[in-house]
Amino acid sequence: MTTLGVVFRPQNPPERLRSVVRAADEAGLEELWLWEDCFLESGVATAAAALAWSDRLTVGIGLLPVPFRNVAVLGMEAATLHRLFPGRAVITLGHGVQDWMGQVGARVSSPLTLLREHIEALRALLAGETVTTSGRYVKLDKVKLDYPPADATRIYAGATGPKTRALACEVADGILLTAGTPPEEVAAARPMAKAITVYVHAATGPDAGARMARELDFWGESDKADTTALGGAADIAAVVNRYKDAGADAVILQPTADEPDLEGFTRFVAQEVRTLVA
């Protein structure tokens, strides 16, 4: 069965998160995804809070920019989340927006090399191994976590370009695709990817069309209206089912930046859209 979820965007202040998490948990939503966009909110801090405020909700971070983090620090953070909330956290790694990485002095000349080295080292650390490596960017000398996760963990990679998608399918447990990705691209990635999670622009309510038009204009995707989920529960479920049929394991509905009722949108997805998704 395809998993259904919602994005809590960091354009919303952190203090809004608790009520959205409670709404998601009470309504039976399967997954809530968080972003770590510069310079808004921490992905790890918000994920820890969301997991603590819920009883059963899976929380994904999509994504953590690897130029920001030493892999040993991220290993400690990820292991702590997984031990506190077994099986409920999904960590996604990615290049980050290169202009933002440049702003903080973390931009690298080969993002692909860094992402590969980071994922491979993180996987080994979370498996409880003692890791020594001297890569182009990742360098560890006999590093071993004292509290690795007791069970296997999921490491996803976010990808847009073909080279990063190929790398994600090779070294990660799943691939995260951005909103605006058409179902045809999901189907193309399906034979290579171990699992696919895809964001989908979504809006409901009387002003949904106007809000979606503004949203697509902001992203420079006005020509991608056919990748959006717009309208009532049946309309949105039909789009979710298109992505399911294309091979998506999880479809995460991404509300517009000006969504007026995040809690209501979350309940709508969990209670009305969910029942219509095959």
Coordinates of N, CA, C and O in Angstrom, one line a residue, residues 104-217:
V104 N 27.5 30.0 3.5 CA 28.0 29.6 4.8 C 29.5 29.0 4.7 O 30.0 28.4 5.7
G105 N 30.1 29.2 3.5 CA 31.4 28.7 3.3 C 31.5 27.2 3.3 O 32.6 26.6 3.6
A106 N 30.5 26.5 2.9 CA 30.5 25.0 2.9 C 30.4 24.4 1.5 O 30.3 23.2 1.3
R107 N 30.4 25.2 0.5 CA 30.2 24.7 -0.9 C 31.5 23.9 -1.3 O 32.6 24.4 -1.0
V108 N 31.2 22.8 -1.9 CA 32.4 21.9 -2.4 C 32.4 21.9 -3.9 O 31.4 22.1 -4.6
S109 N 33.5 21.5 -4.4 CA 33.7 21.4 -5.9 C 33.1 20.2 -6.5 O 32.7 20.1 -7.7
S110 N 32.9 19.1 -5.7 CA 32.3 17.9 -6.2 C 31.2 17.4 -5.2 O 31.4 16.5 -4.4
P111 N 30.0 18.0 -5.3 CA 28.9 17.5 -4.4 C 28.6 16.0 -4.5 O 28.2 15.4 -3.5
L112 N 28.7 15.4 -5.7 CA 28.4 14.0 -5.8 C 29.4 13.2 -5.0 O 29.0 12.2 -4.3
T113 N 30.7 13.6 -5.0 CA 31.7 12.8 -4.3 C 31.4 12.9 -2.8 O 31.5 11.9 -2.0
L114 N 31.1 14.1 -2.3 CA 30.8 14.3 -0.9 C 29.6 13.5 -0.5 O 29.6 12.9 0.5
L115 N 28.5 13.5 -1.3 CA 27.3 12.8 -0.9 C 27.6 11.3 -0.8 O 27.1 10.6 0.1
R116 N 28.3 10.7 -1.8 CA 28.7 9.3 -1.7 C 29.5 9.0 -0.5 O 29.1 8.1 0.2
E117 N 30.5 9.8 -0.2 CA 31.4 9.5 0.9 C 30.5 9.6 2.2 O 30.7 8.8 3.2
H118 N 29.7 10.6 2.3 CA 28.9 10.9 3.5 C 27.9 9.7 3.8 O 27.9 9.2 4.9
I119 N 27.2 9.3 2.8 CA 26.2 8.2 2.9 C 26.9 6.9 3.3 O 26.5 6.2 4.2
E120 N 28.0 6.6 2.6 CA 28.7 5.3 2.9 C 29.3 5.3 4.3 O 29.2 4.3 5.0
A121 N 29.8 6.4 4.8 CA 30.4 6.5 6.1 C 29.2 6.5 7.2 O 29.3 5.8 8.2
L122 N 28.2 7.2 6.9 CA 27.0 7.2 7.9 C 26.4 5.8 8.0 O 26.1 5.4 9.1
R123 N 26.3 5.1 6.9 CA 25.7 3.8 6.9 C 26.6 2.9 7.8 O 26.0 2.1 8.6
A124 N 27.9 3.0 7.6 CA 28.8 2.1 8.4 C 28.7 2.5 9.9 O 28.7 1.6 10.8
L125 N 28.6 3.8 10.2 CA 28.6 4.2 11.6 C 27.3 3.7 12.3 O 27.3 3.2 13.4
L126 N 26.2 3.8 11.6 CA 24.9 3.4 12.1 C 24.8 1.9 12.2 O 23.9 1.4 13.0
A127 N 25.6 1.2 11.5 CA 25.6 -0.3 11.6 C 26.5 -0.7 12.8 O 26.7 -1.9 13.0
G128 N 27.1 0.2 13.5 CA 27.9 -0.1 14.6 C 29.4 -0.4 14.3 O 30.1 -0.9 15.2
E129 N 29.8 -0.1 13.1 CA 31.2 -0.4 12.7 C 32.2 0.7 13.2 O 31.8 1.8 13.5
T130 N 33.4 0.3 13.3 CA 34.5 1.2 13.6 C 35.0 1.7 12.2 O 35.4 0.9 11.4
V131 N 34.9 3.0 12.0 CA 35.1 3.5 10.6 C 36.4 4.3 10.6 O 36.6 5.3 11.3
T132 N 37.2 3.9 9.6 CA 38.4 4.7 9.3 C 38.3 4.9 7.8 O 38.2 3.9 7.0
T133 N 38.3 6.1 7.4 CA 38.3 6.4 6.0 C 39.0 7.8 5.7 O 39.0 8.7 6.6
S134 N 39.6 7.9 4.5 CA 40.3 9.1 4.2 C 39.9 9.5 2.7 O 40.6 9.2 1.8
G135 N 38.6 10.0 2.6 CA 38.1 10.3 1.3 C 38.5 11.8 0.9 O 39.3 12.4 1.6
R136 N 38.0 12.2 -0.1 CA 38.2 13.6 -0.6 C 37.7 14.6 0.5 O 38.3 15.6 0.7
Y137 N 36.5 14.3 1.0 CA 35.9 15.2 2.0 C 35.7 14.5 3.4 O 35.8 15.2 4.4
V138 N 35.3 13.3 3.4 CA 35.0 12.6 4.7 C 36.2 11.9 5.2 O 36.8 11.0 4.5
K139 N 36.7 12.3 6.4 CA 37.9 11.7 7.0 C 37.6 11.3 8.4 O 37.2 12.1 9.2
L140 N 37.7 10.0 8.7 CA 37.4 9.5 10.0 C 38.6 8.5 10.4 O 39.1 7.8 9.6
D141 N 38.9 8.6 11.7 CA 40.0 7.7 12.2 C 39.5 6.9 13.4 O 39.3 7.4 14.5
K142 N 39.1 5.7 13.1 CA 38.6 4.7 14.2 C 37.5 5.3 14.9 O 37.4 5.3 16.2
V143 N 36.5 5.8 14.2 CA 35.3 6.4 14.9 C 34.2 5.3 15.0 O 33.9 4.6 14.0
K144 N 33.7 5.1 16.2 CA 32.6 4.1 16.4 C 31.6 4.7 17.4 O 32.0 5.3 18.4
L145 N 30.3 4.6 17.0 CA 29.3 5.2 17.9 C 29.1 4.2 19.1 O 29.0 3.0 19.0
D146 N 29.0 4.8 20.3 CA 28.7 4.0 21.5 C 27.3 3.5 21.5 O 27.0 2.5 22.1
Y147 N 26.3 4.2 20.9 CA 24.9 3.9 20.9 C 24.4 3.8 19.5 O 23.5 4.6 19.1
P148 N 24.8 2.9 18.7 CA 24.2 2.8 17.3 C 22.8 2.3 17.5 O 22.4 1.7 18.5
P149 N 22.0 2.5 16.4 CA 20.6 2.0 16.5 C 20.6 0.4 16.7 O 21.5 -0.3 16.1
A150 N 19.6 0.0 17.4 CA 19.5 -1.5 17.6 C 19.0 -2.2 16.3 O 19.3 -3.4 16.1
D151 N 18.3 -1.5 15.5 CA 17.7 -2.1 14.3 C 18.3 -1.3 13.0 O 18.8 -0.2 13.2
A152 N 18.0 -1.9 11.9 CA 18.5 -1.3 10.6 C 17.8 0.1 10.5 O 16.6 0.2 10.8
T153 N 18.5 1.0 9.9 CA 17.9 2.4 9.7 C 17.8 2.7 8.2 O 18.5 2.1 7.4
R154 N 16.9 3.6 7.9 CA 16.7 4.0 6.5 C 17.4 5.3 6.2 O 17.2 6.3 6.9
I155 N 18.3 5.3 5.2 CA 19.0 6.5 4.8 C 18.5 6.8 3.4 O 18.8 6.0 2.5
Y156 N 17.8 7.9 3.2 CA 17.4 8.3 1.8 C 18.3 9.4 1.3 O 19.0 10.0 2.0
A157 N 18.2 9.6 0.0 CA 18.9 10.7 -0.6 C 18.0 11.4 -1.5 O 17.2 10.8 -2.3
G158 N 18.0 12.8 -1.4 CA 17.2 13.6 -2.3 C 18.0 13.9 -3.6 O 19.2 14.0 -3.6
A159 N 17.2 13.9 -4.7 CA 17.9 14.0 -6.0 C 17.0 14.7 -7.0 O 15.8 14.4 -7.0
T160 N 17.6 15.5 -7.8 CA 16.9 16.1 -9.0 C 17.6 15.7 -10.3 O 16.9 15.2 -11.2
G161 N 18.9 16.0 -10.4 CA 19.6 15.7 -11.7 C 19.8 14.2 -11.8 O 19.8 13.4 -10.9
P162 N 20.0 13.8 -13.1 CA 20.2 12.3 -13.4 C 21.4 11.7 -12.7 O 21.3 10.5 -12.3
K163 N 22.5 12.4 -12.5 CA 23.7 11.8 -11.8 C 23.4 11.6 -10.4 O 23.8 10.5 -9.8
T164 N 22.7 12.6 -9.7 CA 22.4 12.4 -8.3 C 21.4 11.3 -8.1 O 21.4 10.5 -7.2
R165 N 20.4 11.2 -9.0 CA 19.4 10.1 -8.9 C 20.1 8.8 -9.1 O 19.7 7.8 -8.3
A166 N 21.0 8.7 -10.0 CA 21.7 7.4 -10.1 C 22.5 7.0 -8.9 O 22.5 5.9 -8.4
L167 N 23.1 8.0 -8.3 CA 23.9 7.8 -7.1 C 23.0 7.4 -5.9 O 23.2 6.5 -5.2
A168 N 21.8 8.1 -5.8 CA 20.9 7.8 -4.7 C 20.4 6.4 -4.8 O 20.3 5.7 -3.8
C169 N 20.1 6.0 -6.1 CA 19.6 4.6 -6.3 C 20.7 3.6 -5.9 O 20.3 2.5 -5.5
E170 N 21.9 4.0 -6.1 CA 23.0 3.0 -5.8 C 23.3 2.9 -4.3 O 23.5 1.8 -3.8
V171 N 23.4 4.0 -3.6 CA 24.0 3.9 -2.3 C 22.9 4.2 -1.2 O 23.2 3.9 0.0
A172 N 21.8 4.7 -1.5 CA 20.8 5.0 -0.4 C 19.7 3.9 -0.4 O 19.5 3.2 -1.4
D173 N 18.9 3.9 0.7 CA 17.8 3.0 0.9 C 16.6 3.4 0.1 O 15.6 2.7 0.0
G174 N 16.6 4.7 -0.3 CA 15.4 5.2 -1.0 C 15.8 6.6 -1.6 O 16.8 7.2 -1.2
I175 N 15.0 7.0 -2.5 CA 15.2 8.3 -3.2 C 14.0 9.2 -2.9 O 12.8 8.8 -2.9
L176 N 14.3 10.5 -2.6 CA 13.3 11.5 -2.4 C 13.2 12.4 -3.6 O 14.3 13.0 -4.0
L177 N 12.1 12.5 -4.2 CA 11.9 13.3 -5.4 C 11.1 14.6 -5.1 O 10.1 14.5 -4.3
T178 N 11.4 15.7 -5.6 CA 10.8 17.0 -5.3 C 9.4 17.1 -5.9 O 9.1 16.5 -6.9
A179 N 8.6 18.0 -5.4 CA 7.3 18.4 -6.0 C 7.6 18.9 -7.4 O 8.6 19.6 -7.6
G180 N 6.7 18.6 -8.3 CA 6.9 19.0 -9.7 C 7.5 17.9 -10.5 O 7.5 18.0 -11.7
T181 N 7.9 16.8 -9.9 CA 8.4 15.6 -10.6 C 7.2 14.9 -11.2 O 6.2 14.5 -10.5
P182 N 7.1 14.7 -12.5 CA 6.0 14.0 -13.1 C 6.0 12.5 -12.9 O 7.0 11.9 -12.6
P183 N 4.8 11.9 -12.9 CA 4.8 10.4 -12.7 C 5.7 9.6 -13.6 O 6.2 8.6 -13.3
E184 N 5.9 10.2 -14.9 CA 6.8 9.5 -15.8 C 8.2 9.3 -15.3 O 8.9 8.3 -15.5
E185 N 8.7 10.3 -14.6 CA 10.0 10.3 -14.0 C 10.1 9.3 -12.8 O 11.1 8.7 -12.6
V186 N 9.0 9.2 -12.1 CA 8.9 8.2 -11.0 C 9.0 6.8 -11.6 O 9.7 6.0 -11.1
A187 N 8.3 6.6 -12.7 CA 8.3 5.3 -13.3 C 9.7 5.0 -13.9 O 10.1 3.8 -13.8
A188 N 10.4 6.0 -14.4 CA 11.7 5.8 -14.9 C 12.7 5.4 -13.8 O 13.6 4.6 -14.0
A189 N 12.5 6.0 -12.6 CA 13.4 5.7 -11.5 C 13.1 4.3 -10.8 O 14.0 3.8 -10.1
R190 N 11.9 3.8 -11.0 CA 11.4 2.7 -10.3 C 12.3 1.4 -10.4 O 12.6 0.8 -9.4
P191 N 12.8 1.1 -11.6 CA 13.6 -0.1 -11.7 C 15.0 0.0 -11.0 O 15.5 -1.0 -10.6
M192 N 15.4 1.2 -10.7 CA 16.7 1.4 -10.1 C 16.6 1.6 -8.5 O 17.5 1.2 -7.8
A193 N 15.6 2.3 -8.1 CA 15.4 2.7 -6.7 C 14.9 1.6 -5.8 O 14.1 0.8 -6.2
K194 N 15.5 1.5 -4.6 CA 15.0 0.6 -3.6 C 13.6 1.0 -3.1 O 12.8 0.2 -2.7
A195 N 13.4 2.3 -3.0 CA 12.1 2.9 -2.5 C 12.1 4.3 -3.1 O 13.1 4.9 -3.2
I196 N 10.8 4.8 -3.3 CA 10.7 6.1 -3.9 C 9.6 6.8 -3.0 O 8.5 6.4 -2.8
T197 N 10.0 8.0 -2.5 CA 9.1 9.0 -1.9 C 9.1 10.2 -2.8 O 10.1 10.7 -3.2
V198 N 7.9 10.7 -3.0 CA 7.8 11.9 -3.9 C 6.8 12.9 -3.3 O 5.8 12.6 -2.7
Y199 N 7.3 14.2 -3.3 CA 6.4 15.3 -2.9 C 5.5 15.6 -4.0 O 5.9 15.6 -5.2
V200 N 4.3 16.0 -3.7 CA 3.3 16.5 -4.7 C 2.7 17.8 -4.2 O 2.1 17.8 -3.1
H201 N 2.7 18.8 -5.0 CA 2.0 20.1 -4.7 C 0.5 19.8 -4.5 O -0.1 19.1 -5.3
A202 N -0.1 20.3 -3.4 CA -1.5 20.0 -3.2 C -2.2 21.2 -2.6 O -1.6 21.9 -1.8
A203 N -3.4 21.4 -2.9 CA -4.2 22.5 -2.3 C -5.7 22.1 -2.4 O -6.1 21.5 -3.4
T204 N -6.5 22.4 -1.4 CA -7.9 22.2 -1.4 C -8.6 23.5 -0.9 O -7.9 24.3 -0.3
G205 N -9.9 23.5 -1.1 CA -10.6 24.7 -0.6 C -11.0 25.6 -1.7 O -10.6 25.4 -2.9
P206 N -11.9 26.6 -1.4 CA -12.4 27.5 -2.5 C -11.4 28.3 -3.3 O -11.6 28.6 -4.4
D207 N -10.2 28.6 -2.6 CA -9.2 29.4 -3.3 C -8.0 28.6 -3.7 O -6.9 29.1 -3.9
A208 N -8.2 27.3 -3.8 CA -7.1 26.4 -4.1 C -6.4 26.7 -5.4 O -5.2 26.7 -5.5
G209 N -7.2 27.0 -6.4 CA -6.6 27.3 -7.7 C -5.7 28.5 -7.7 O -4.6 28.5 -8.3
A210 N -6.1 29.5 -7.1 CA -5.3 30.8 -7.0 C -4.1 30.6 -6.2 O -3.0 31.0 -6.6
R211 N -4.2 29.8 -5.1 CA -3.0 29.6 -4.3 C -2.0 28.7 -5.0 O -0.8 28.9 -4.9
M212 N -2.5 27.7 -5.8 CA -1.6 26.9 -6.5 C -0.9 27.6 -7.6 O 0.3 27.4 -7.9
A213 N -1.6 28.5 -8.3 CA -1.0 29.3 -9.3 C 0.2 30.1 -8.8 O 1.3 30.2 -9.4
R214 N 0.0 30.7 -7.6 CA 1.0 31.5 -7.0 C 2.2 30.6 -6.6 O 3.4 31.0 -6.7
E215 N 1.9 29.4 -6.1 CA 2.9 28.5 -5.7 C 3.8 28.1 -6.8 O 5.0 28.1 -6.8
L216 N 3.2 27.7 -7.9 CA 3.9 27.2 -9.1 C 4.8 28.4 -9.7 O 5.9 28.2 -10.1
D217 N 4.2 29.6 -9.6 CA 4.9 30.8 -10.1 C 6.2 31.0 -9.2 O 7.3 31.3 -9.8

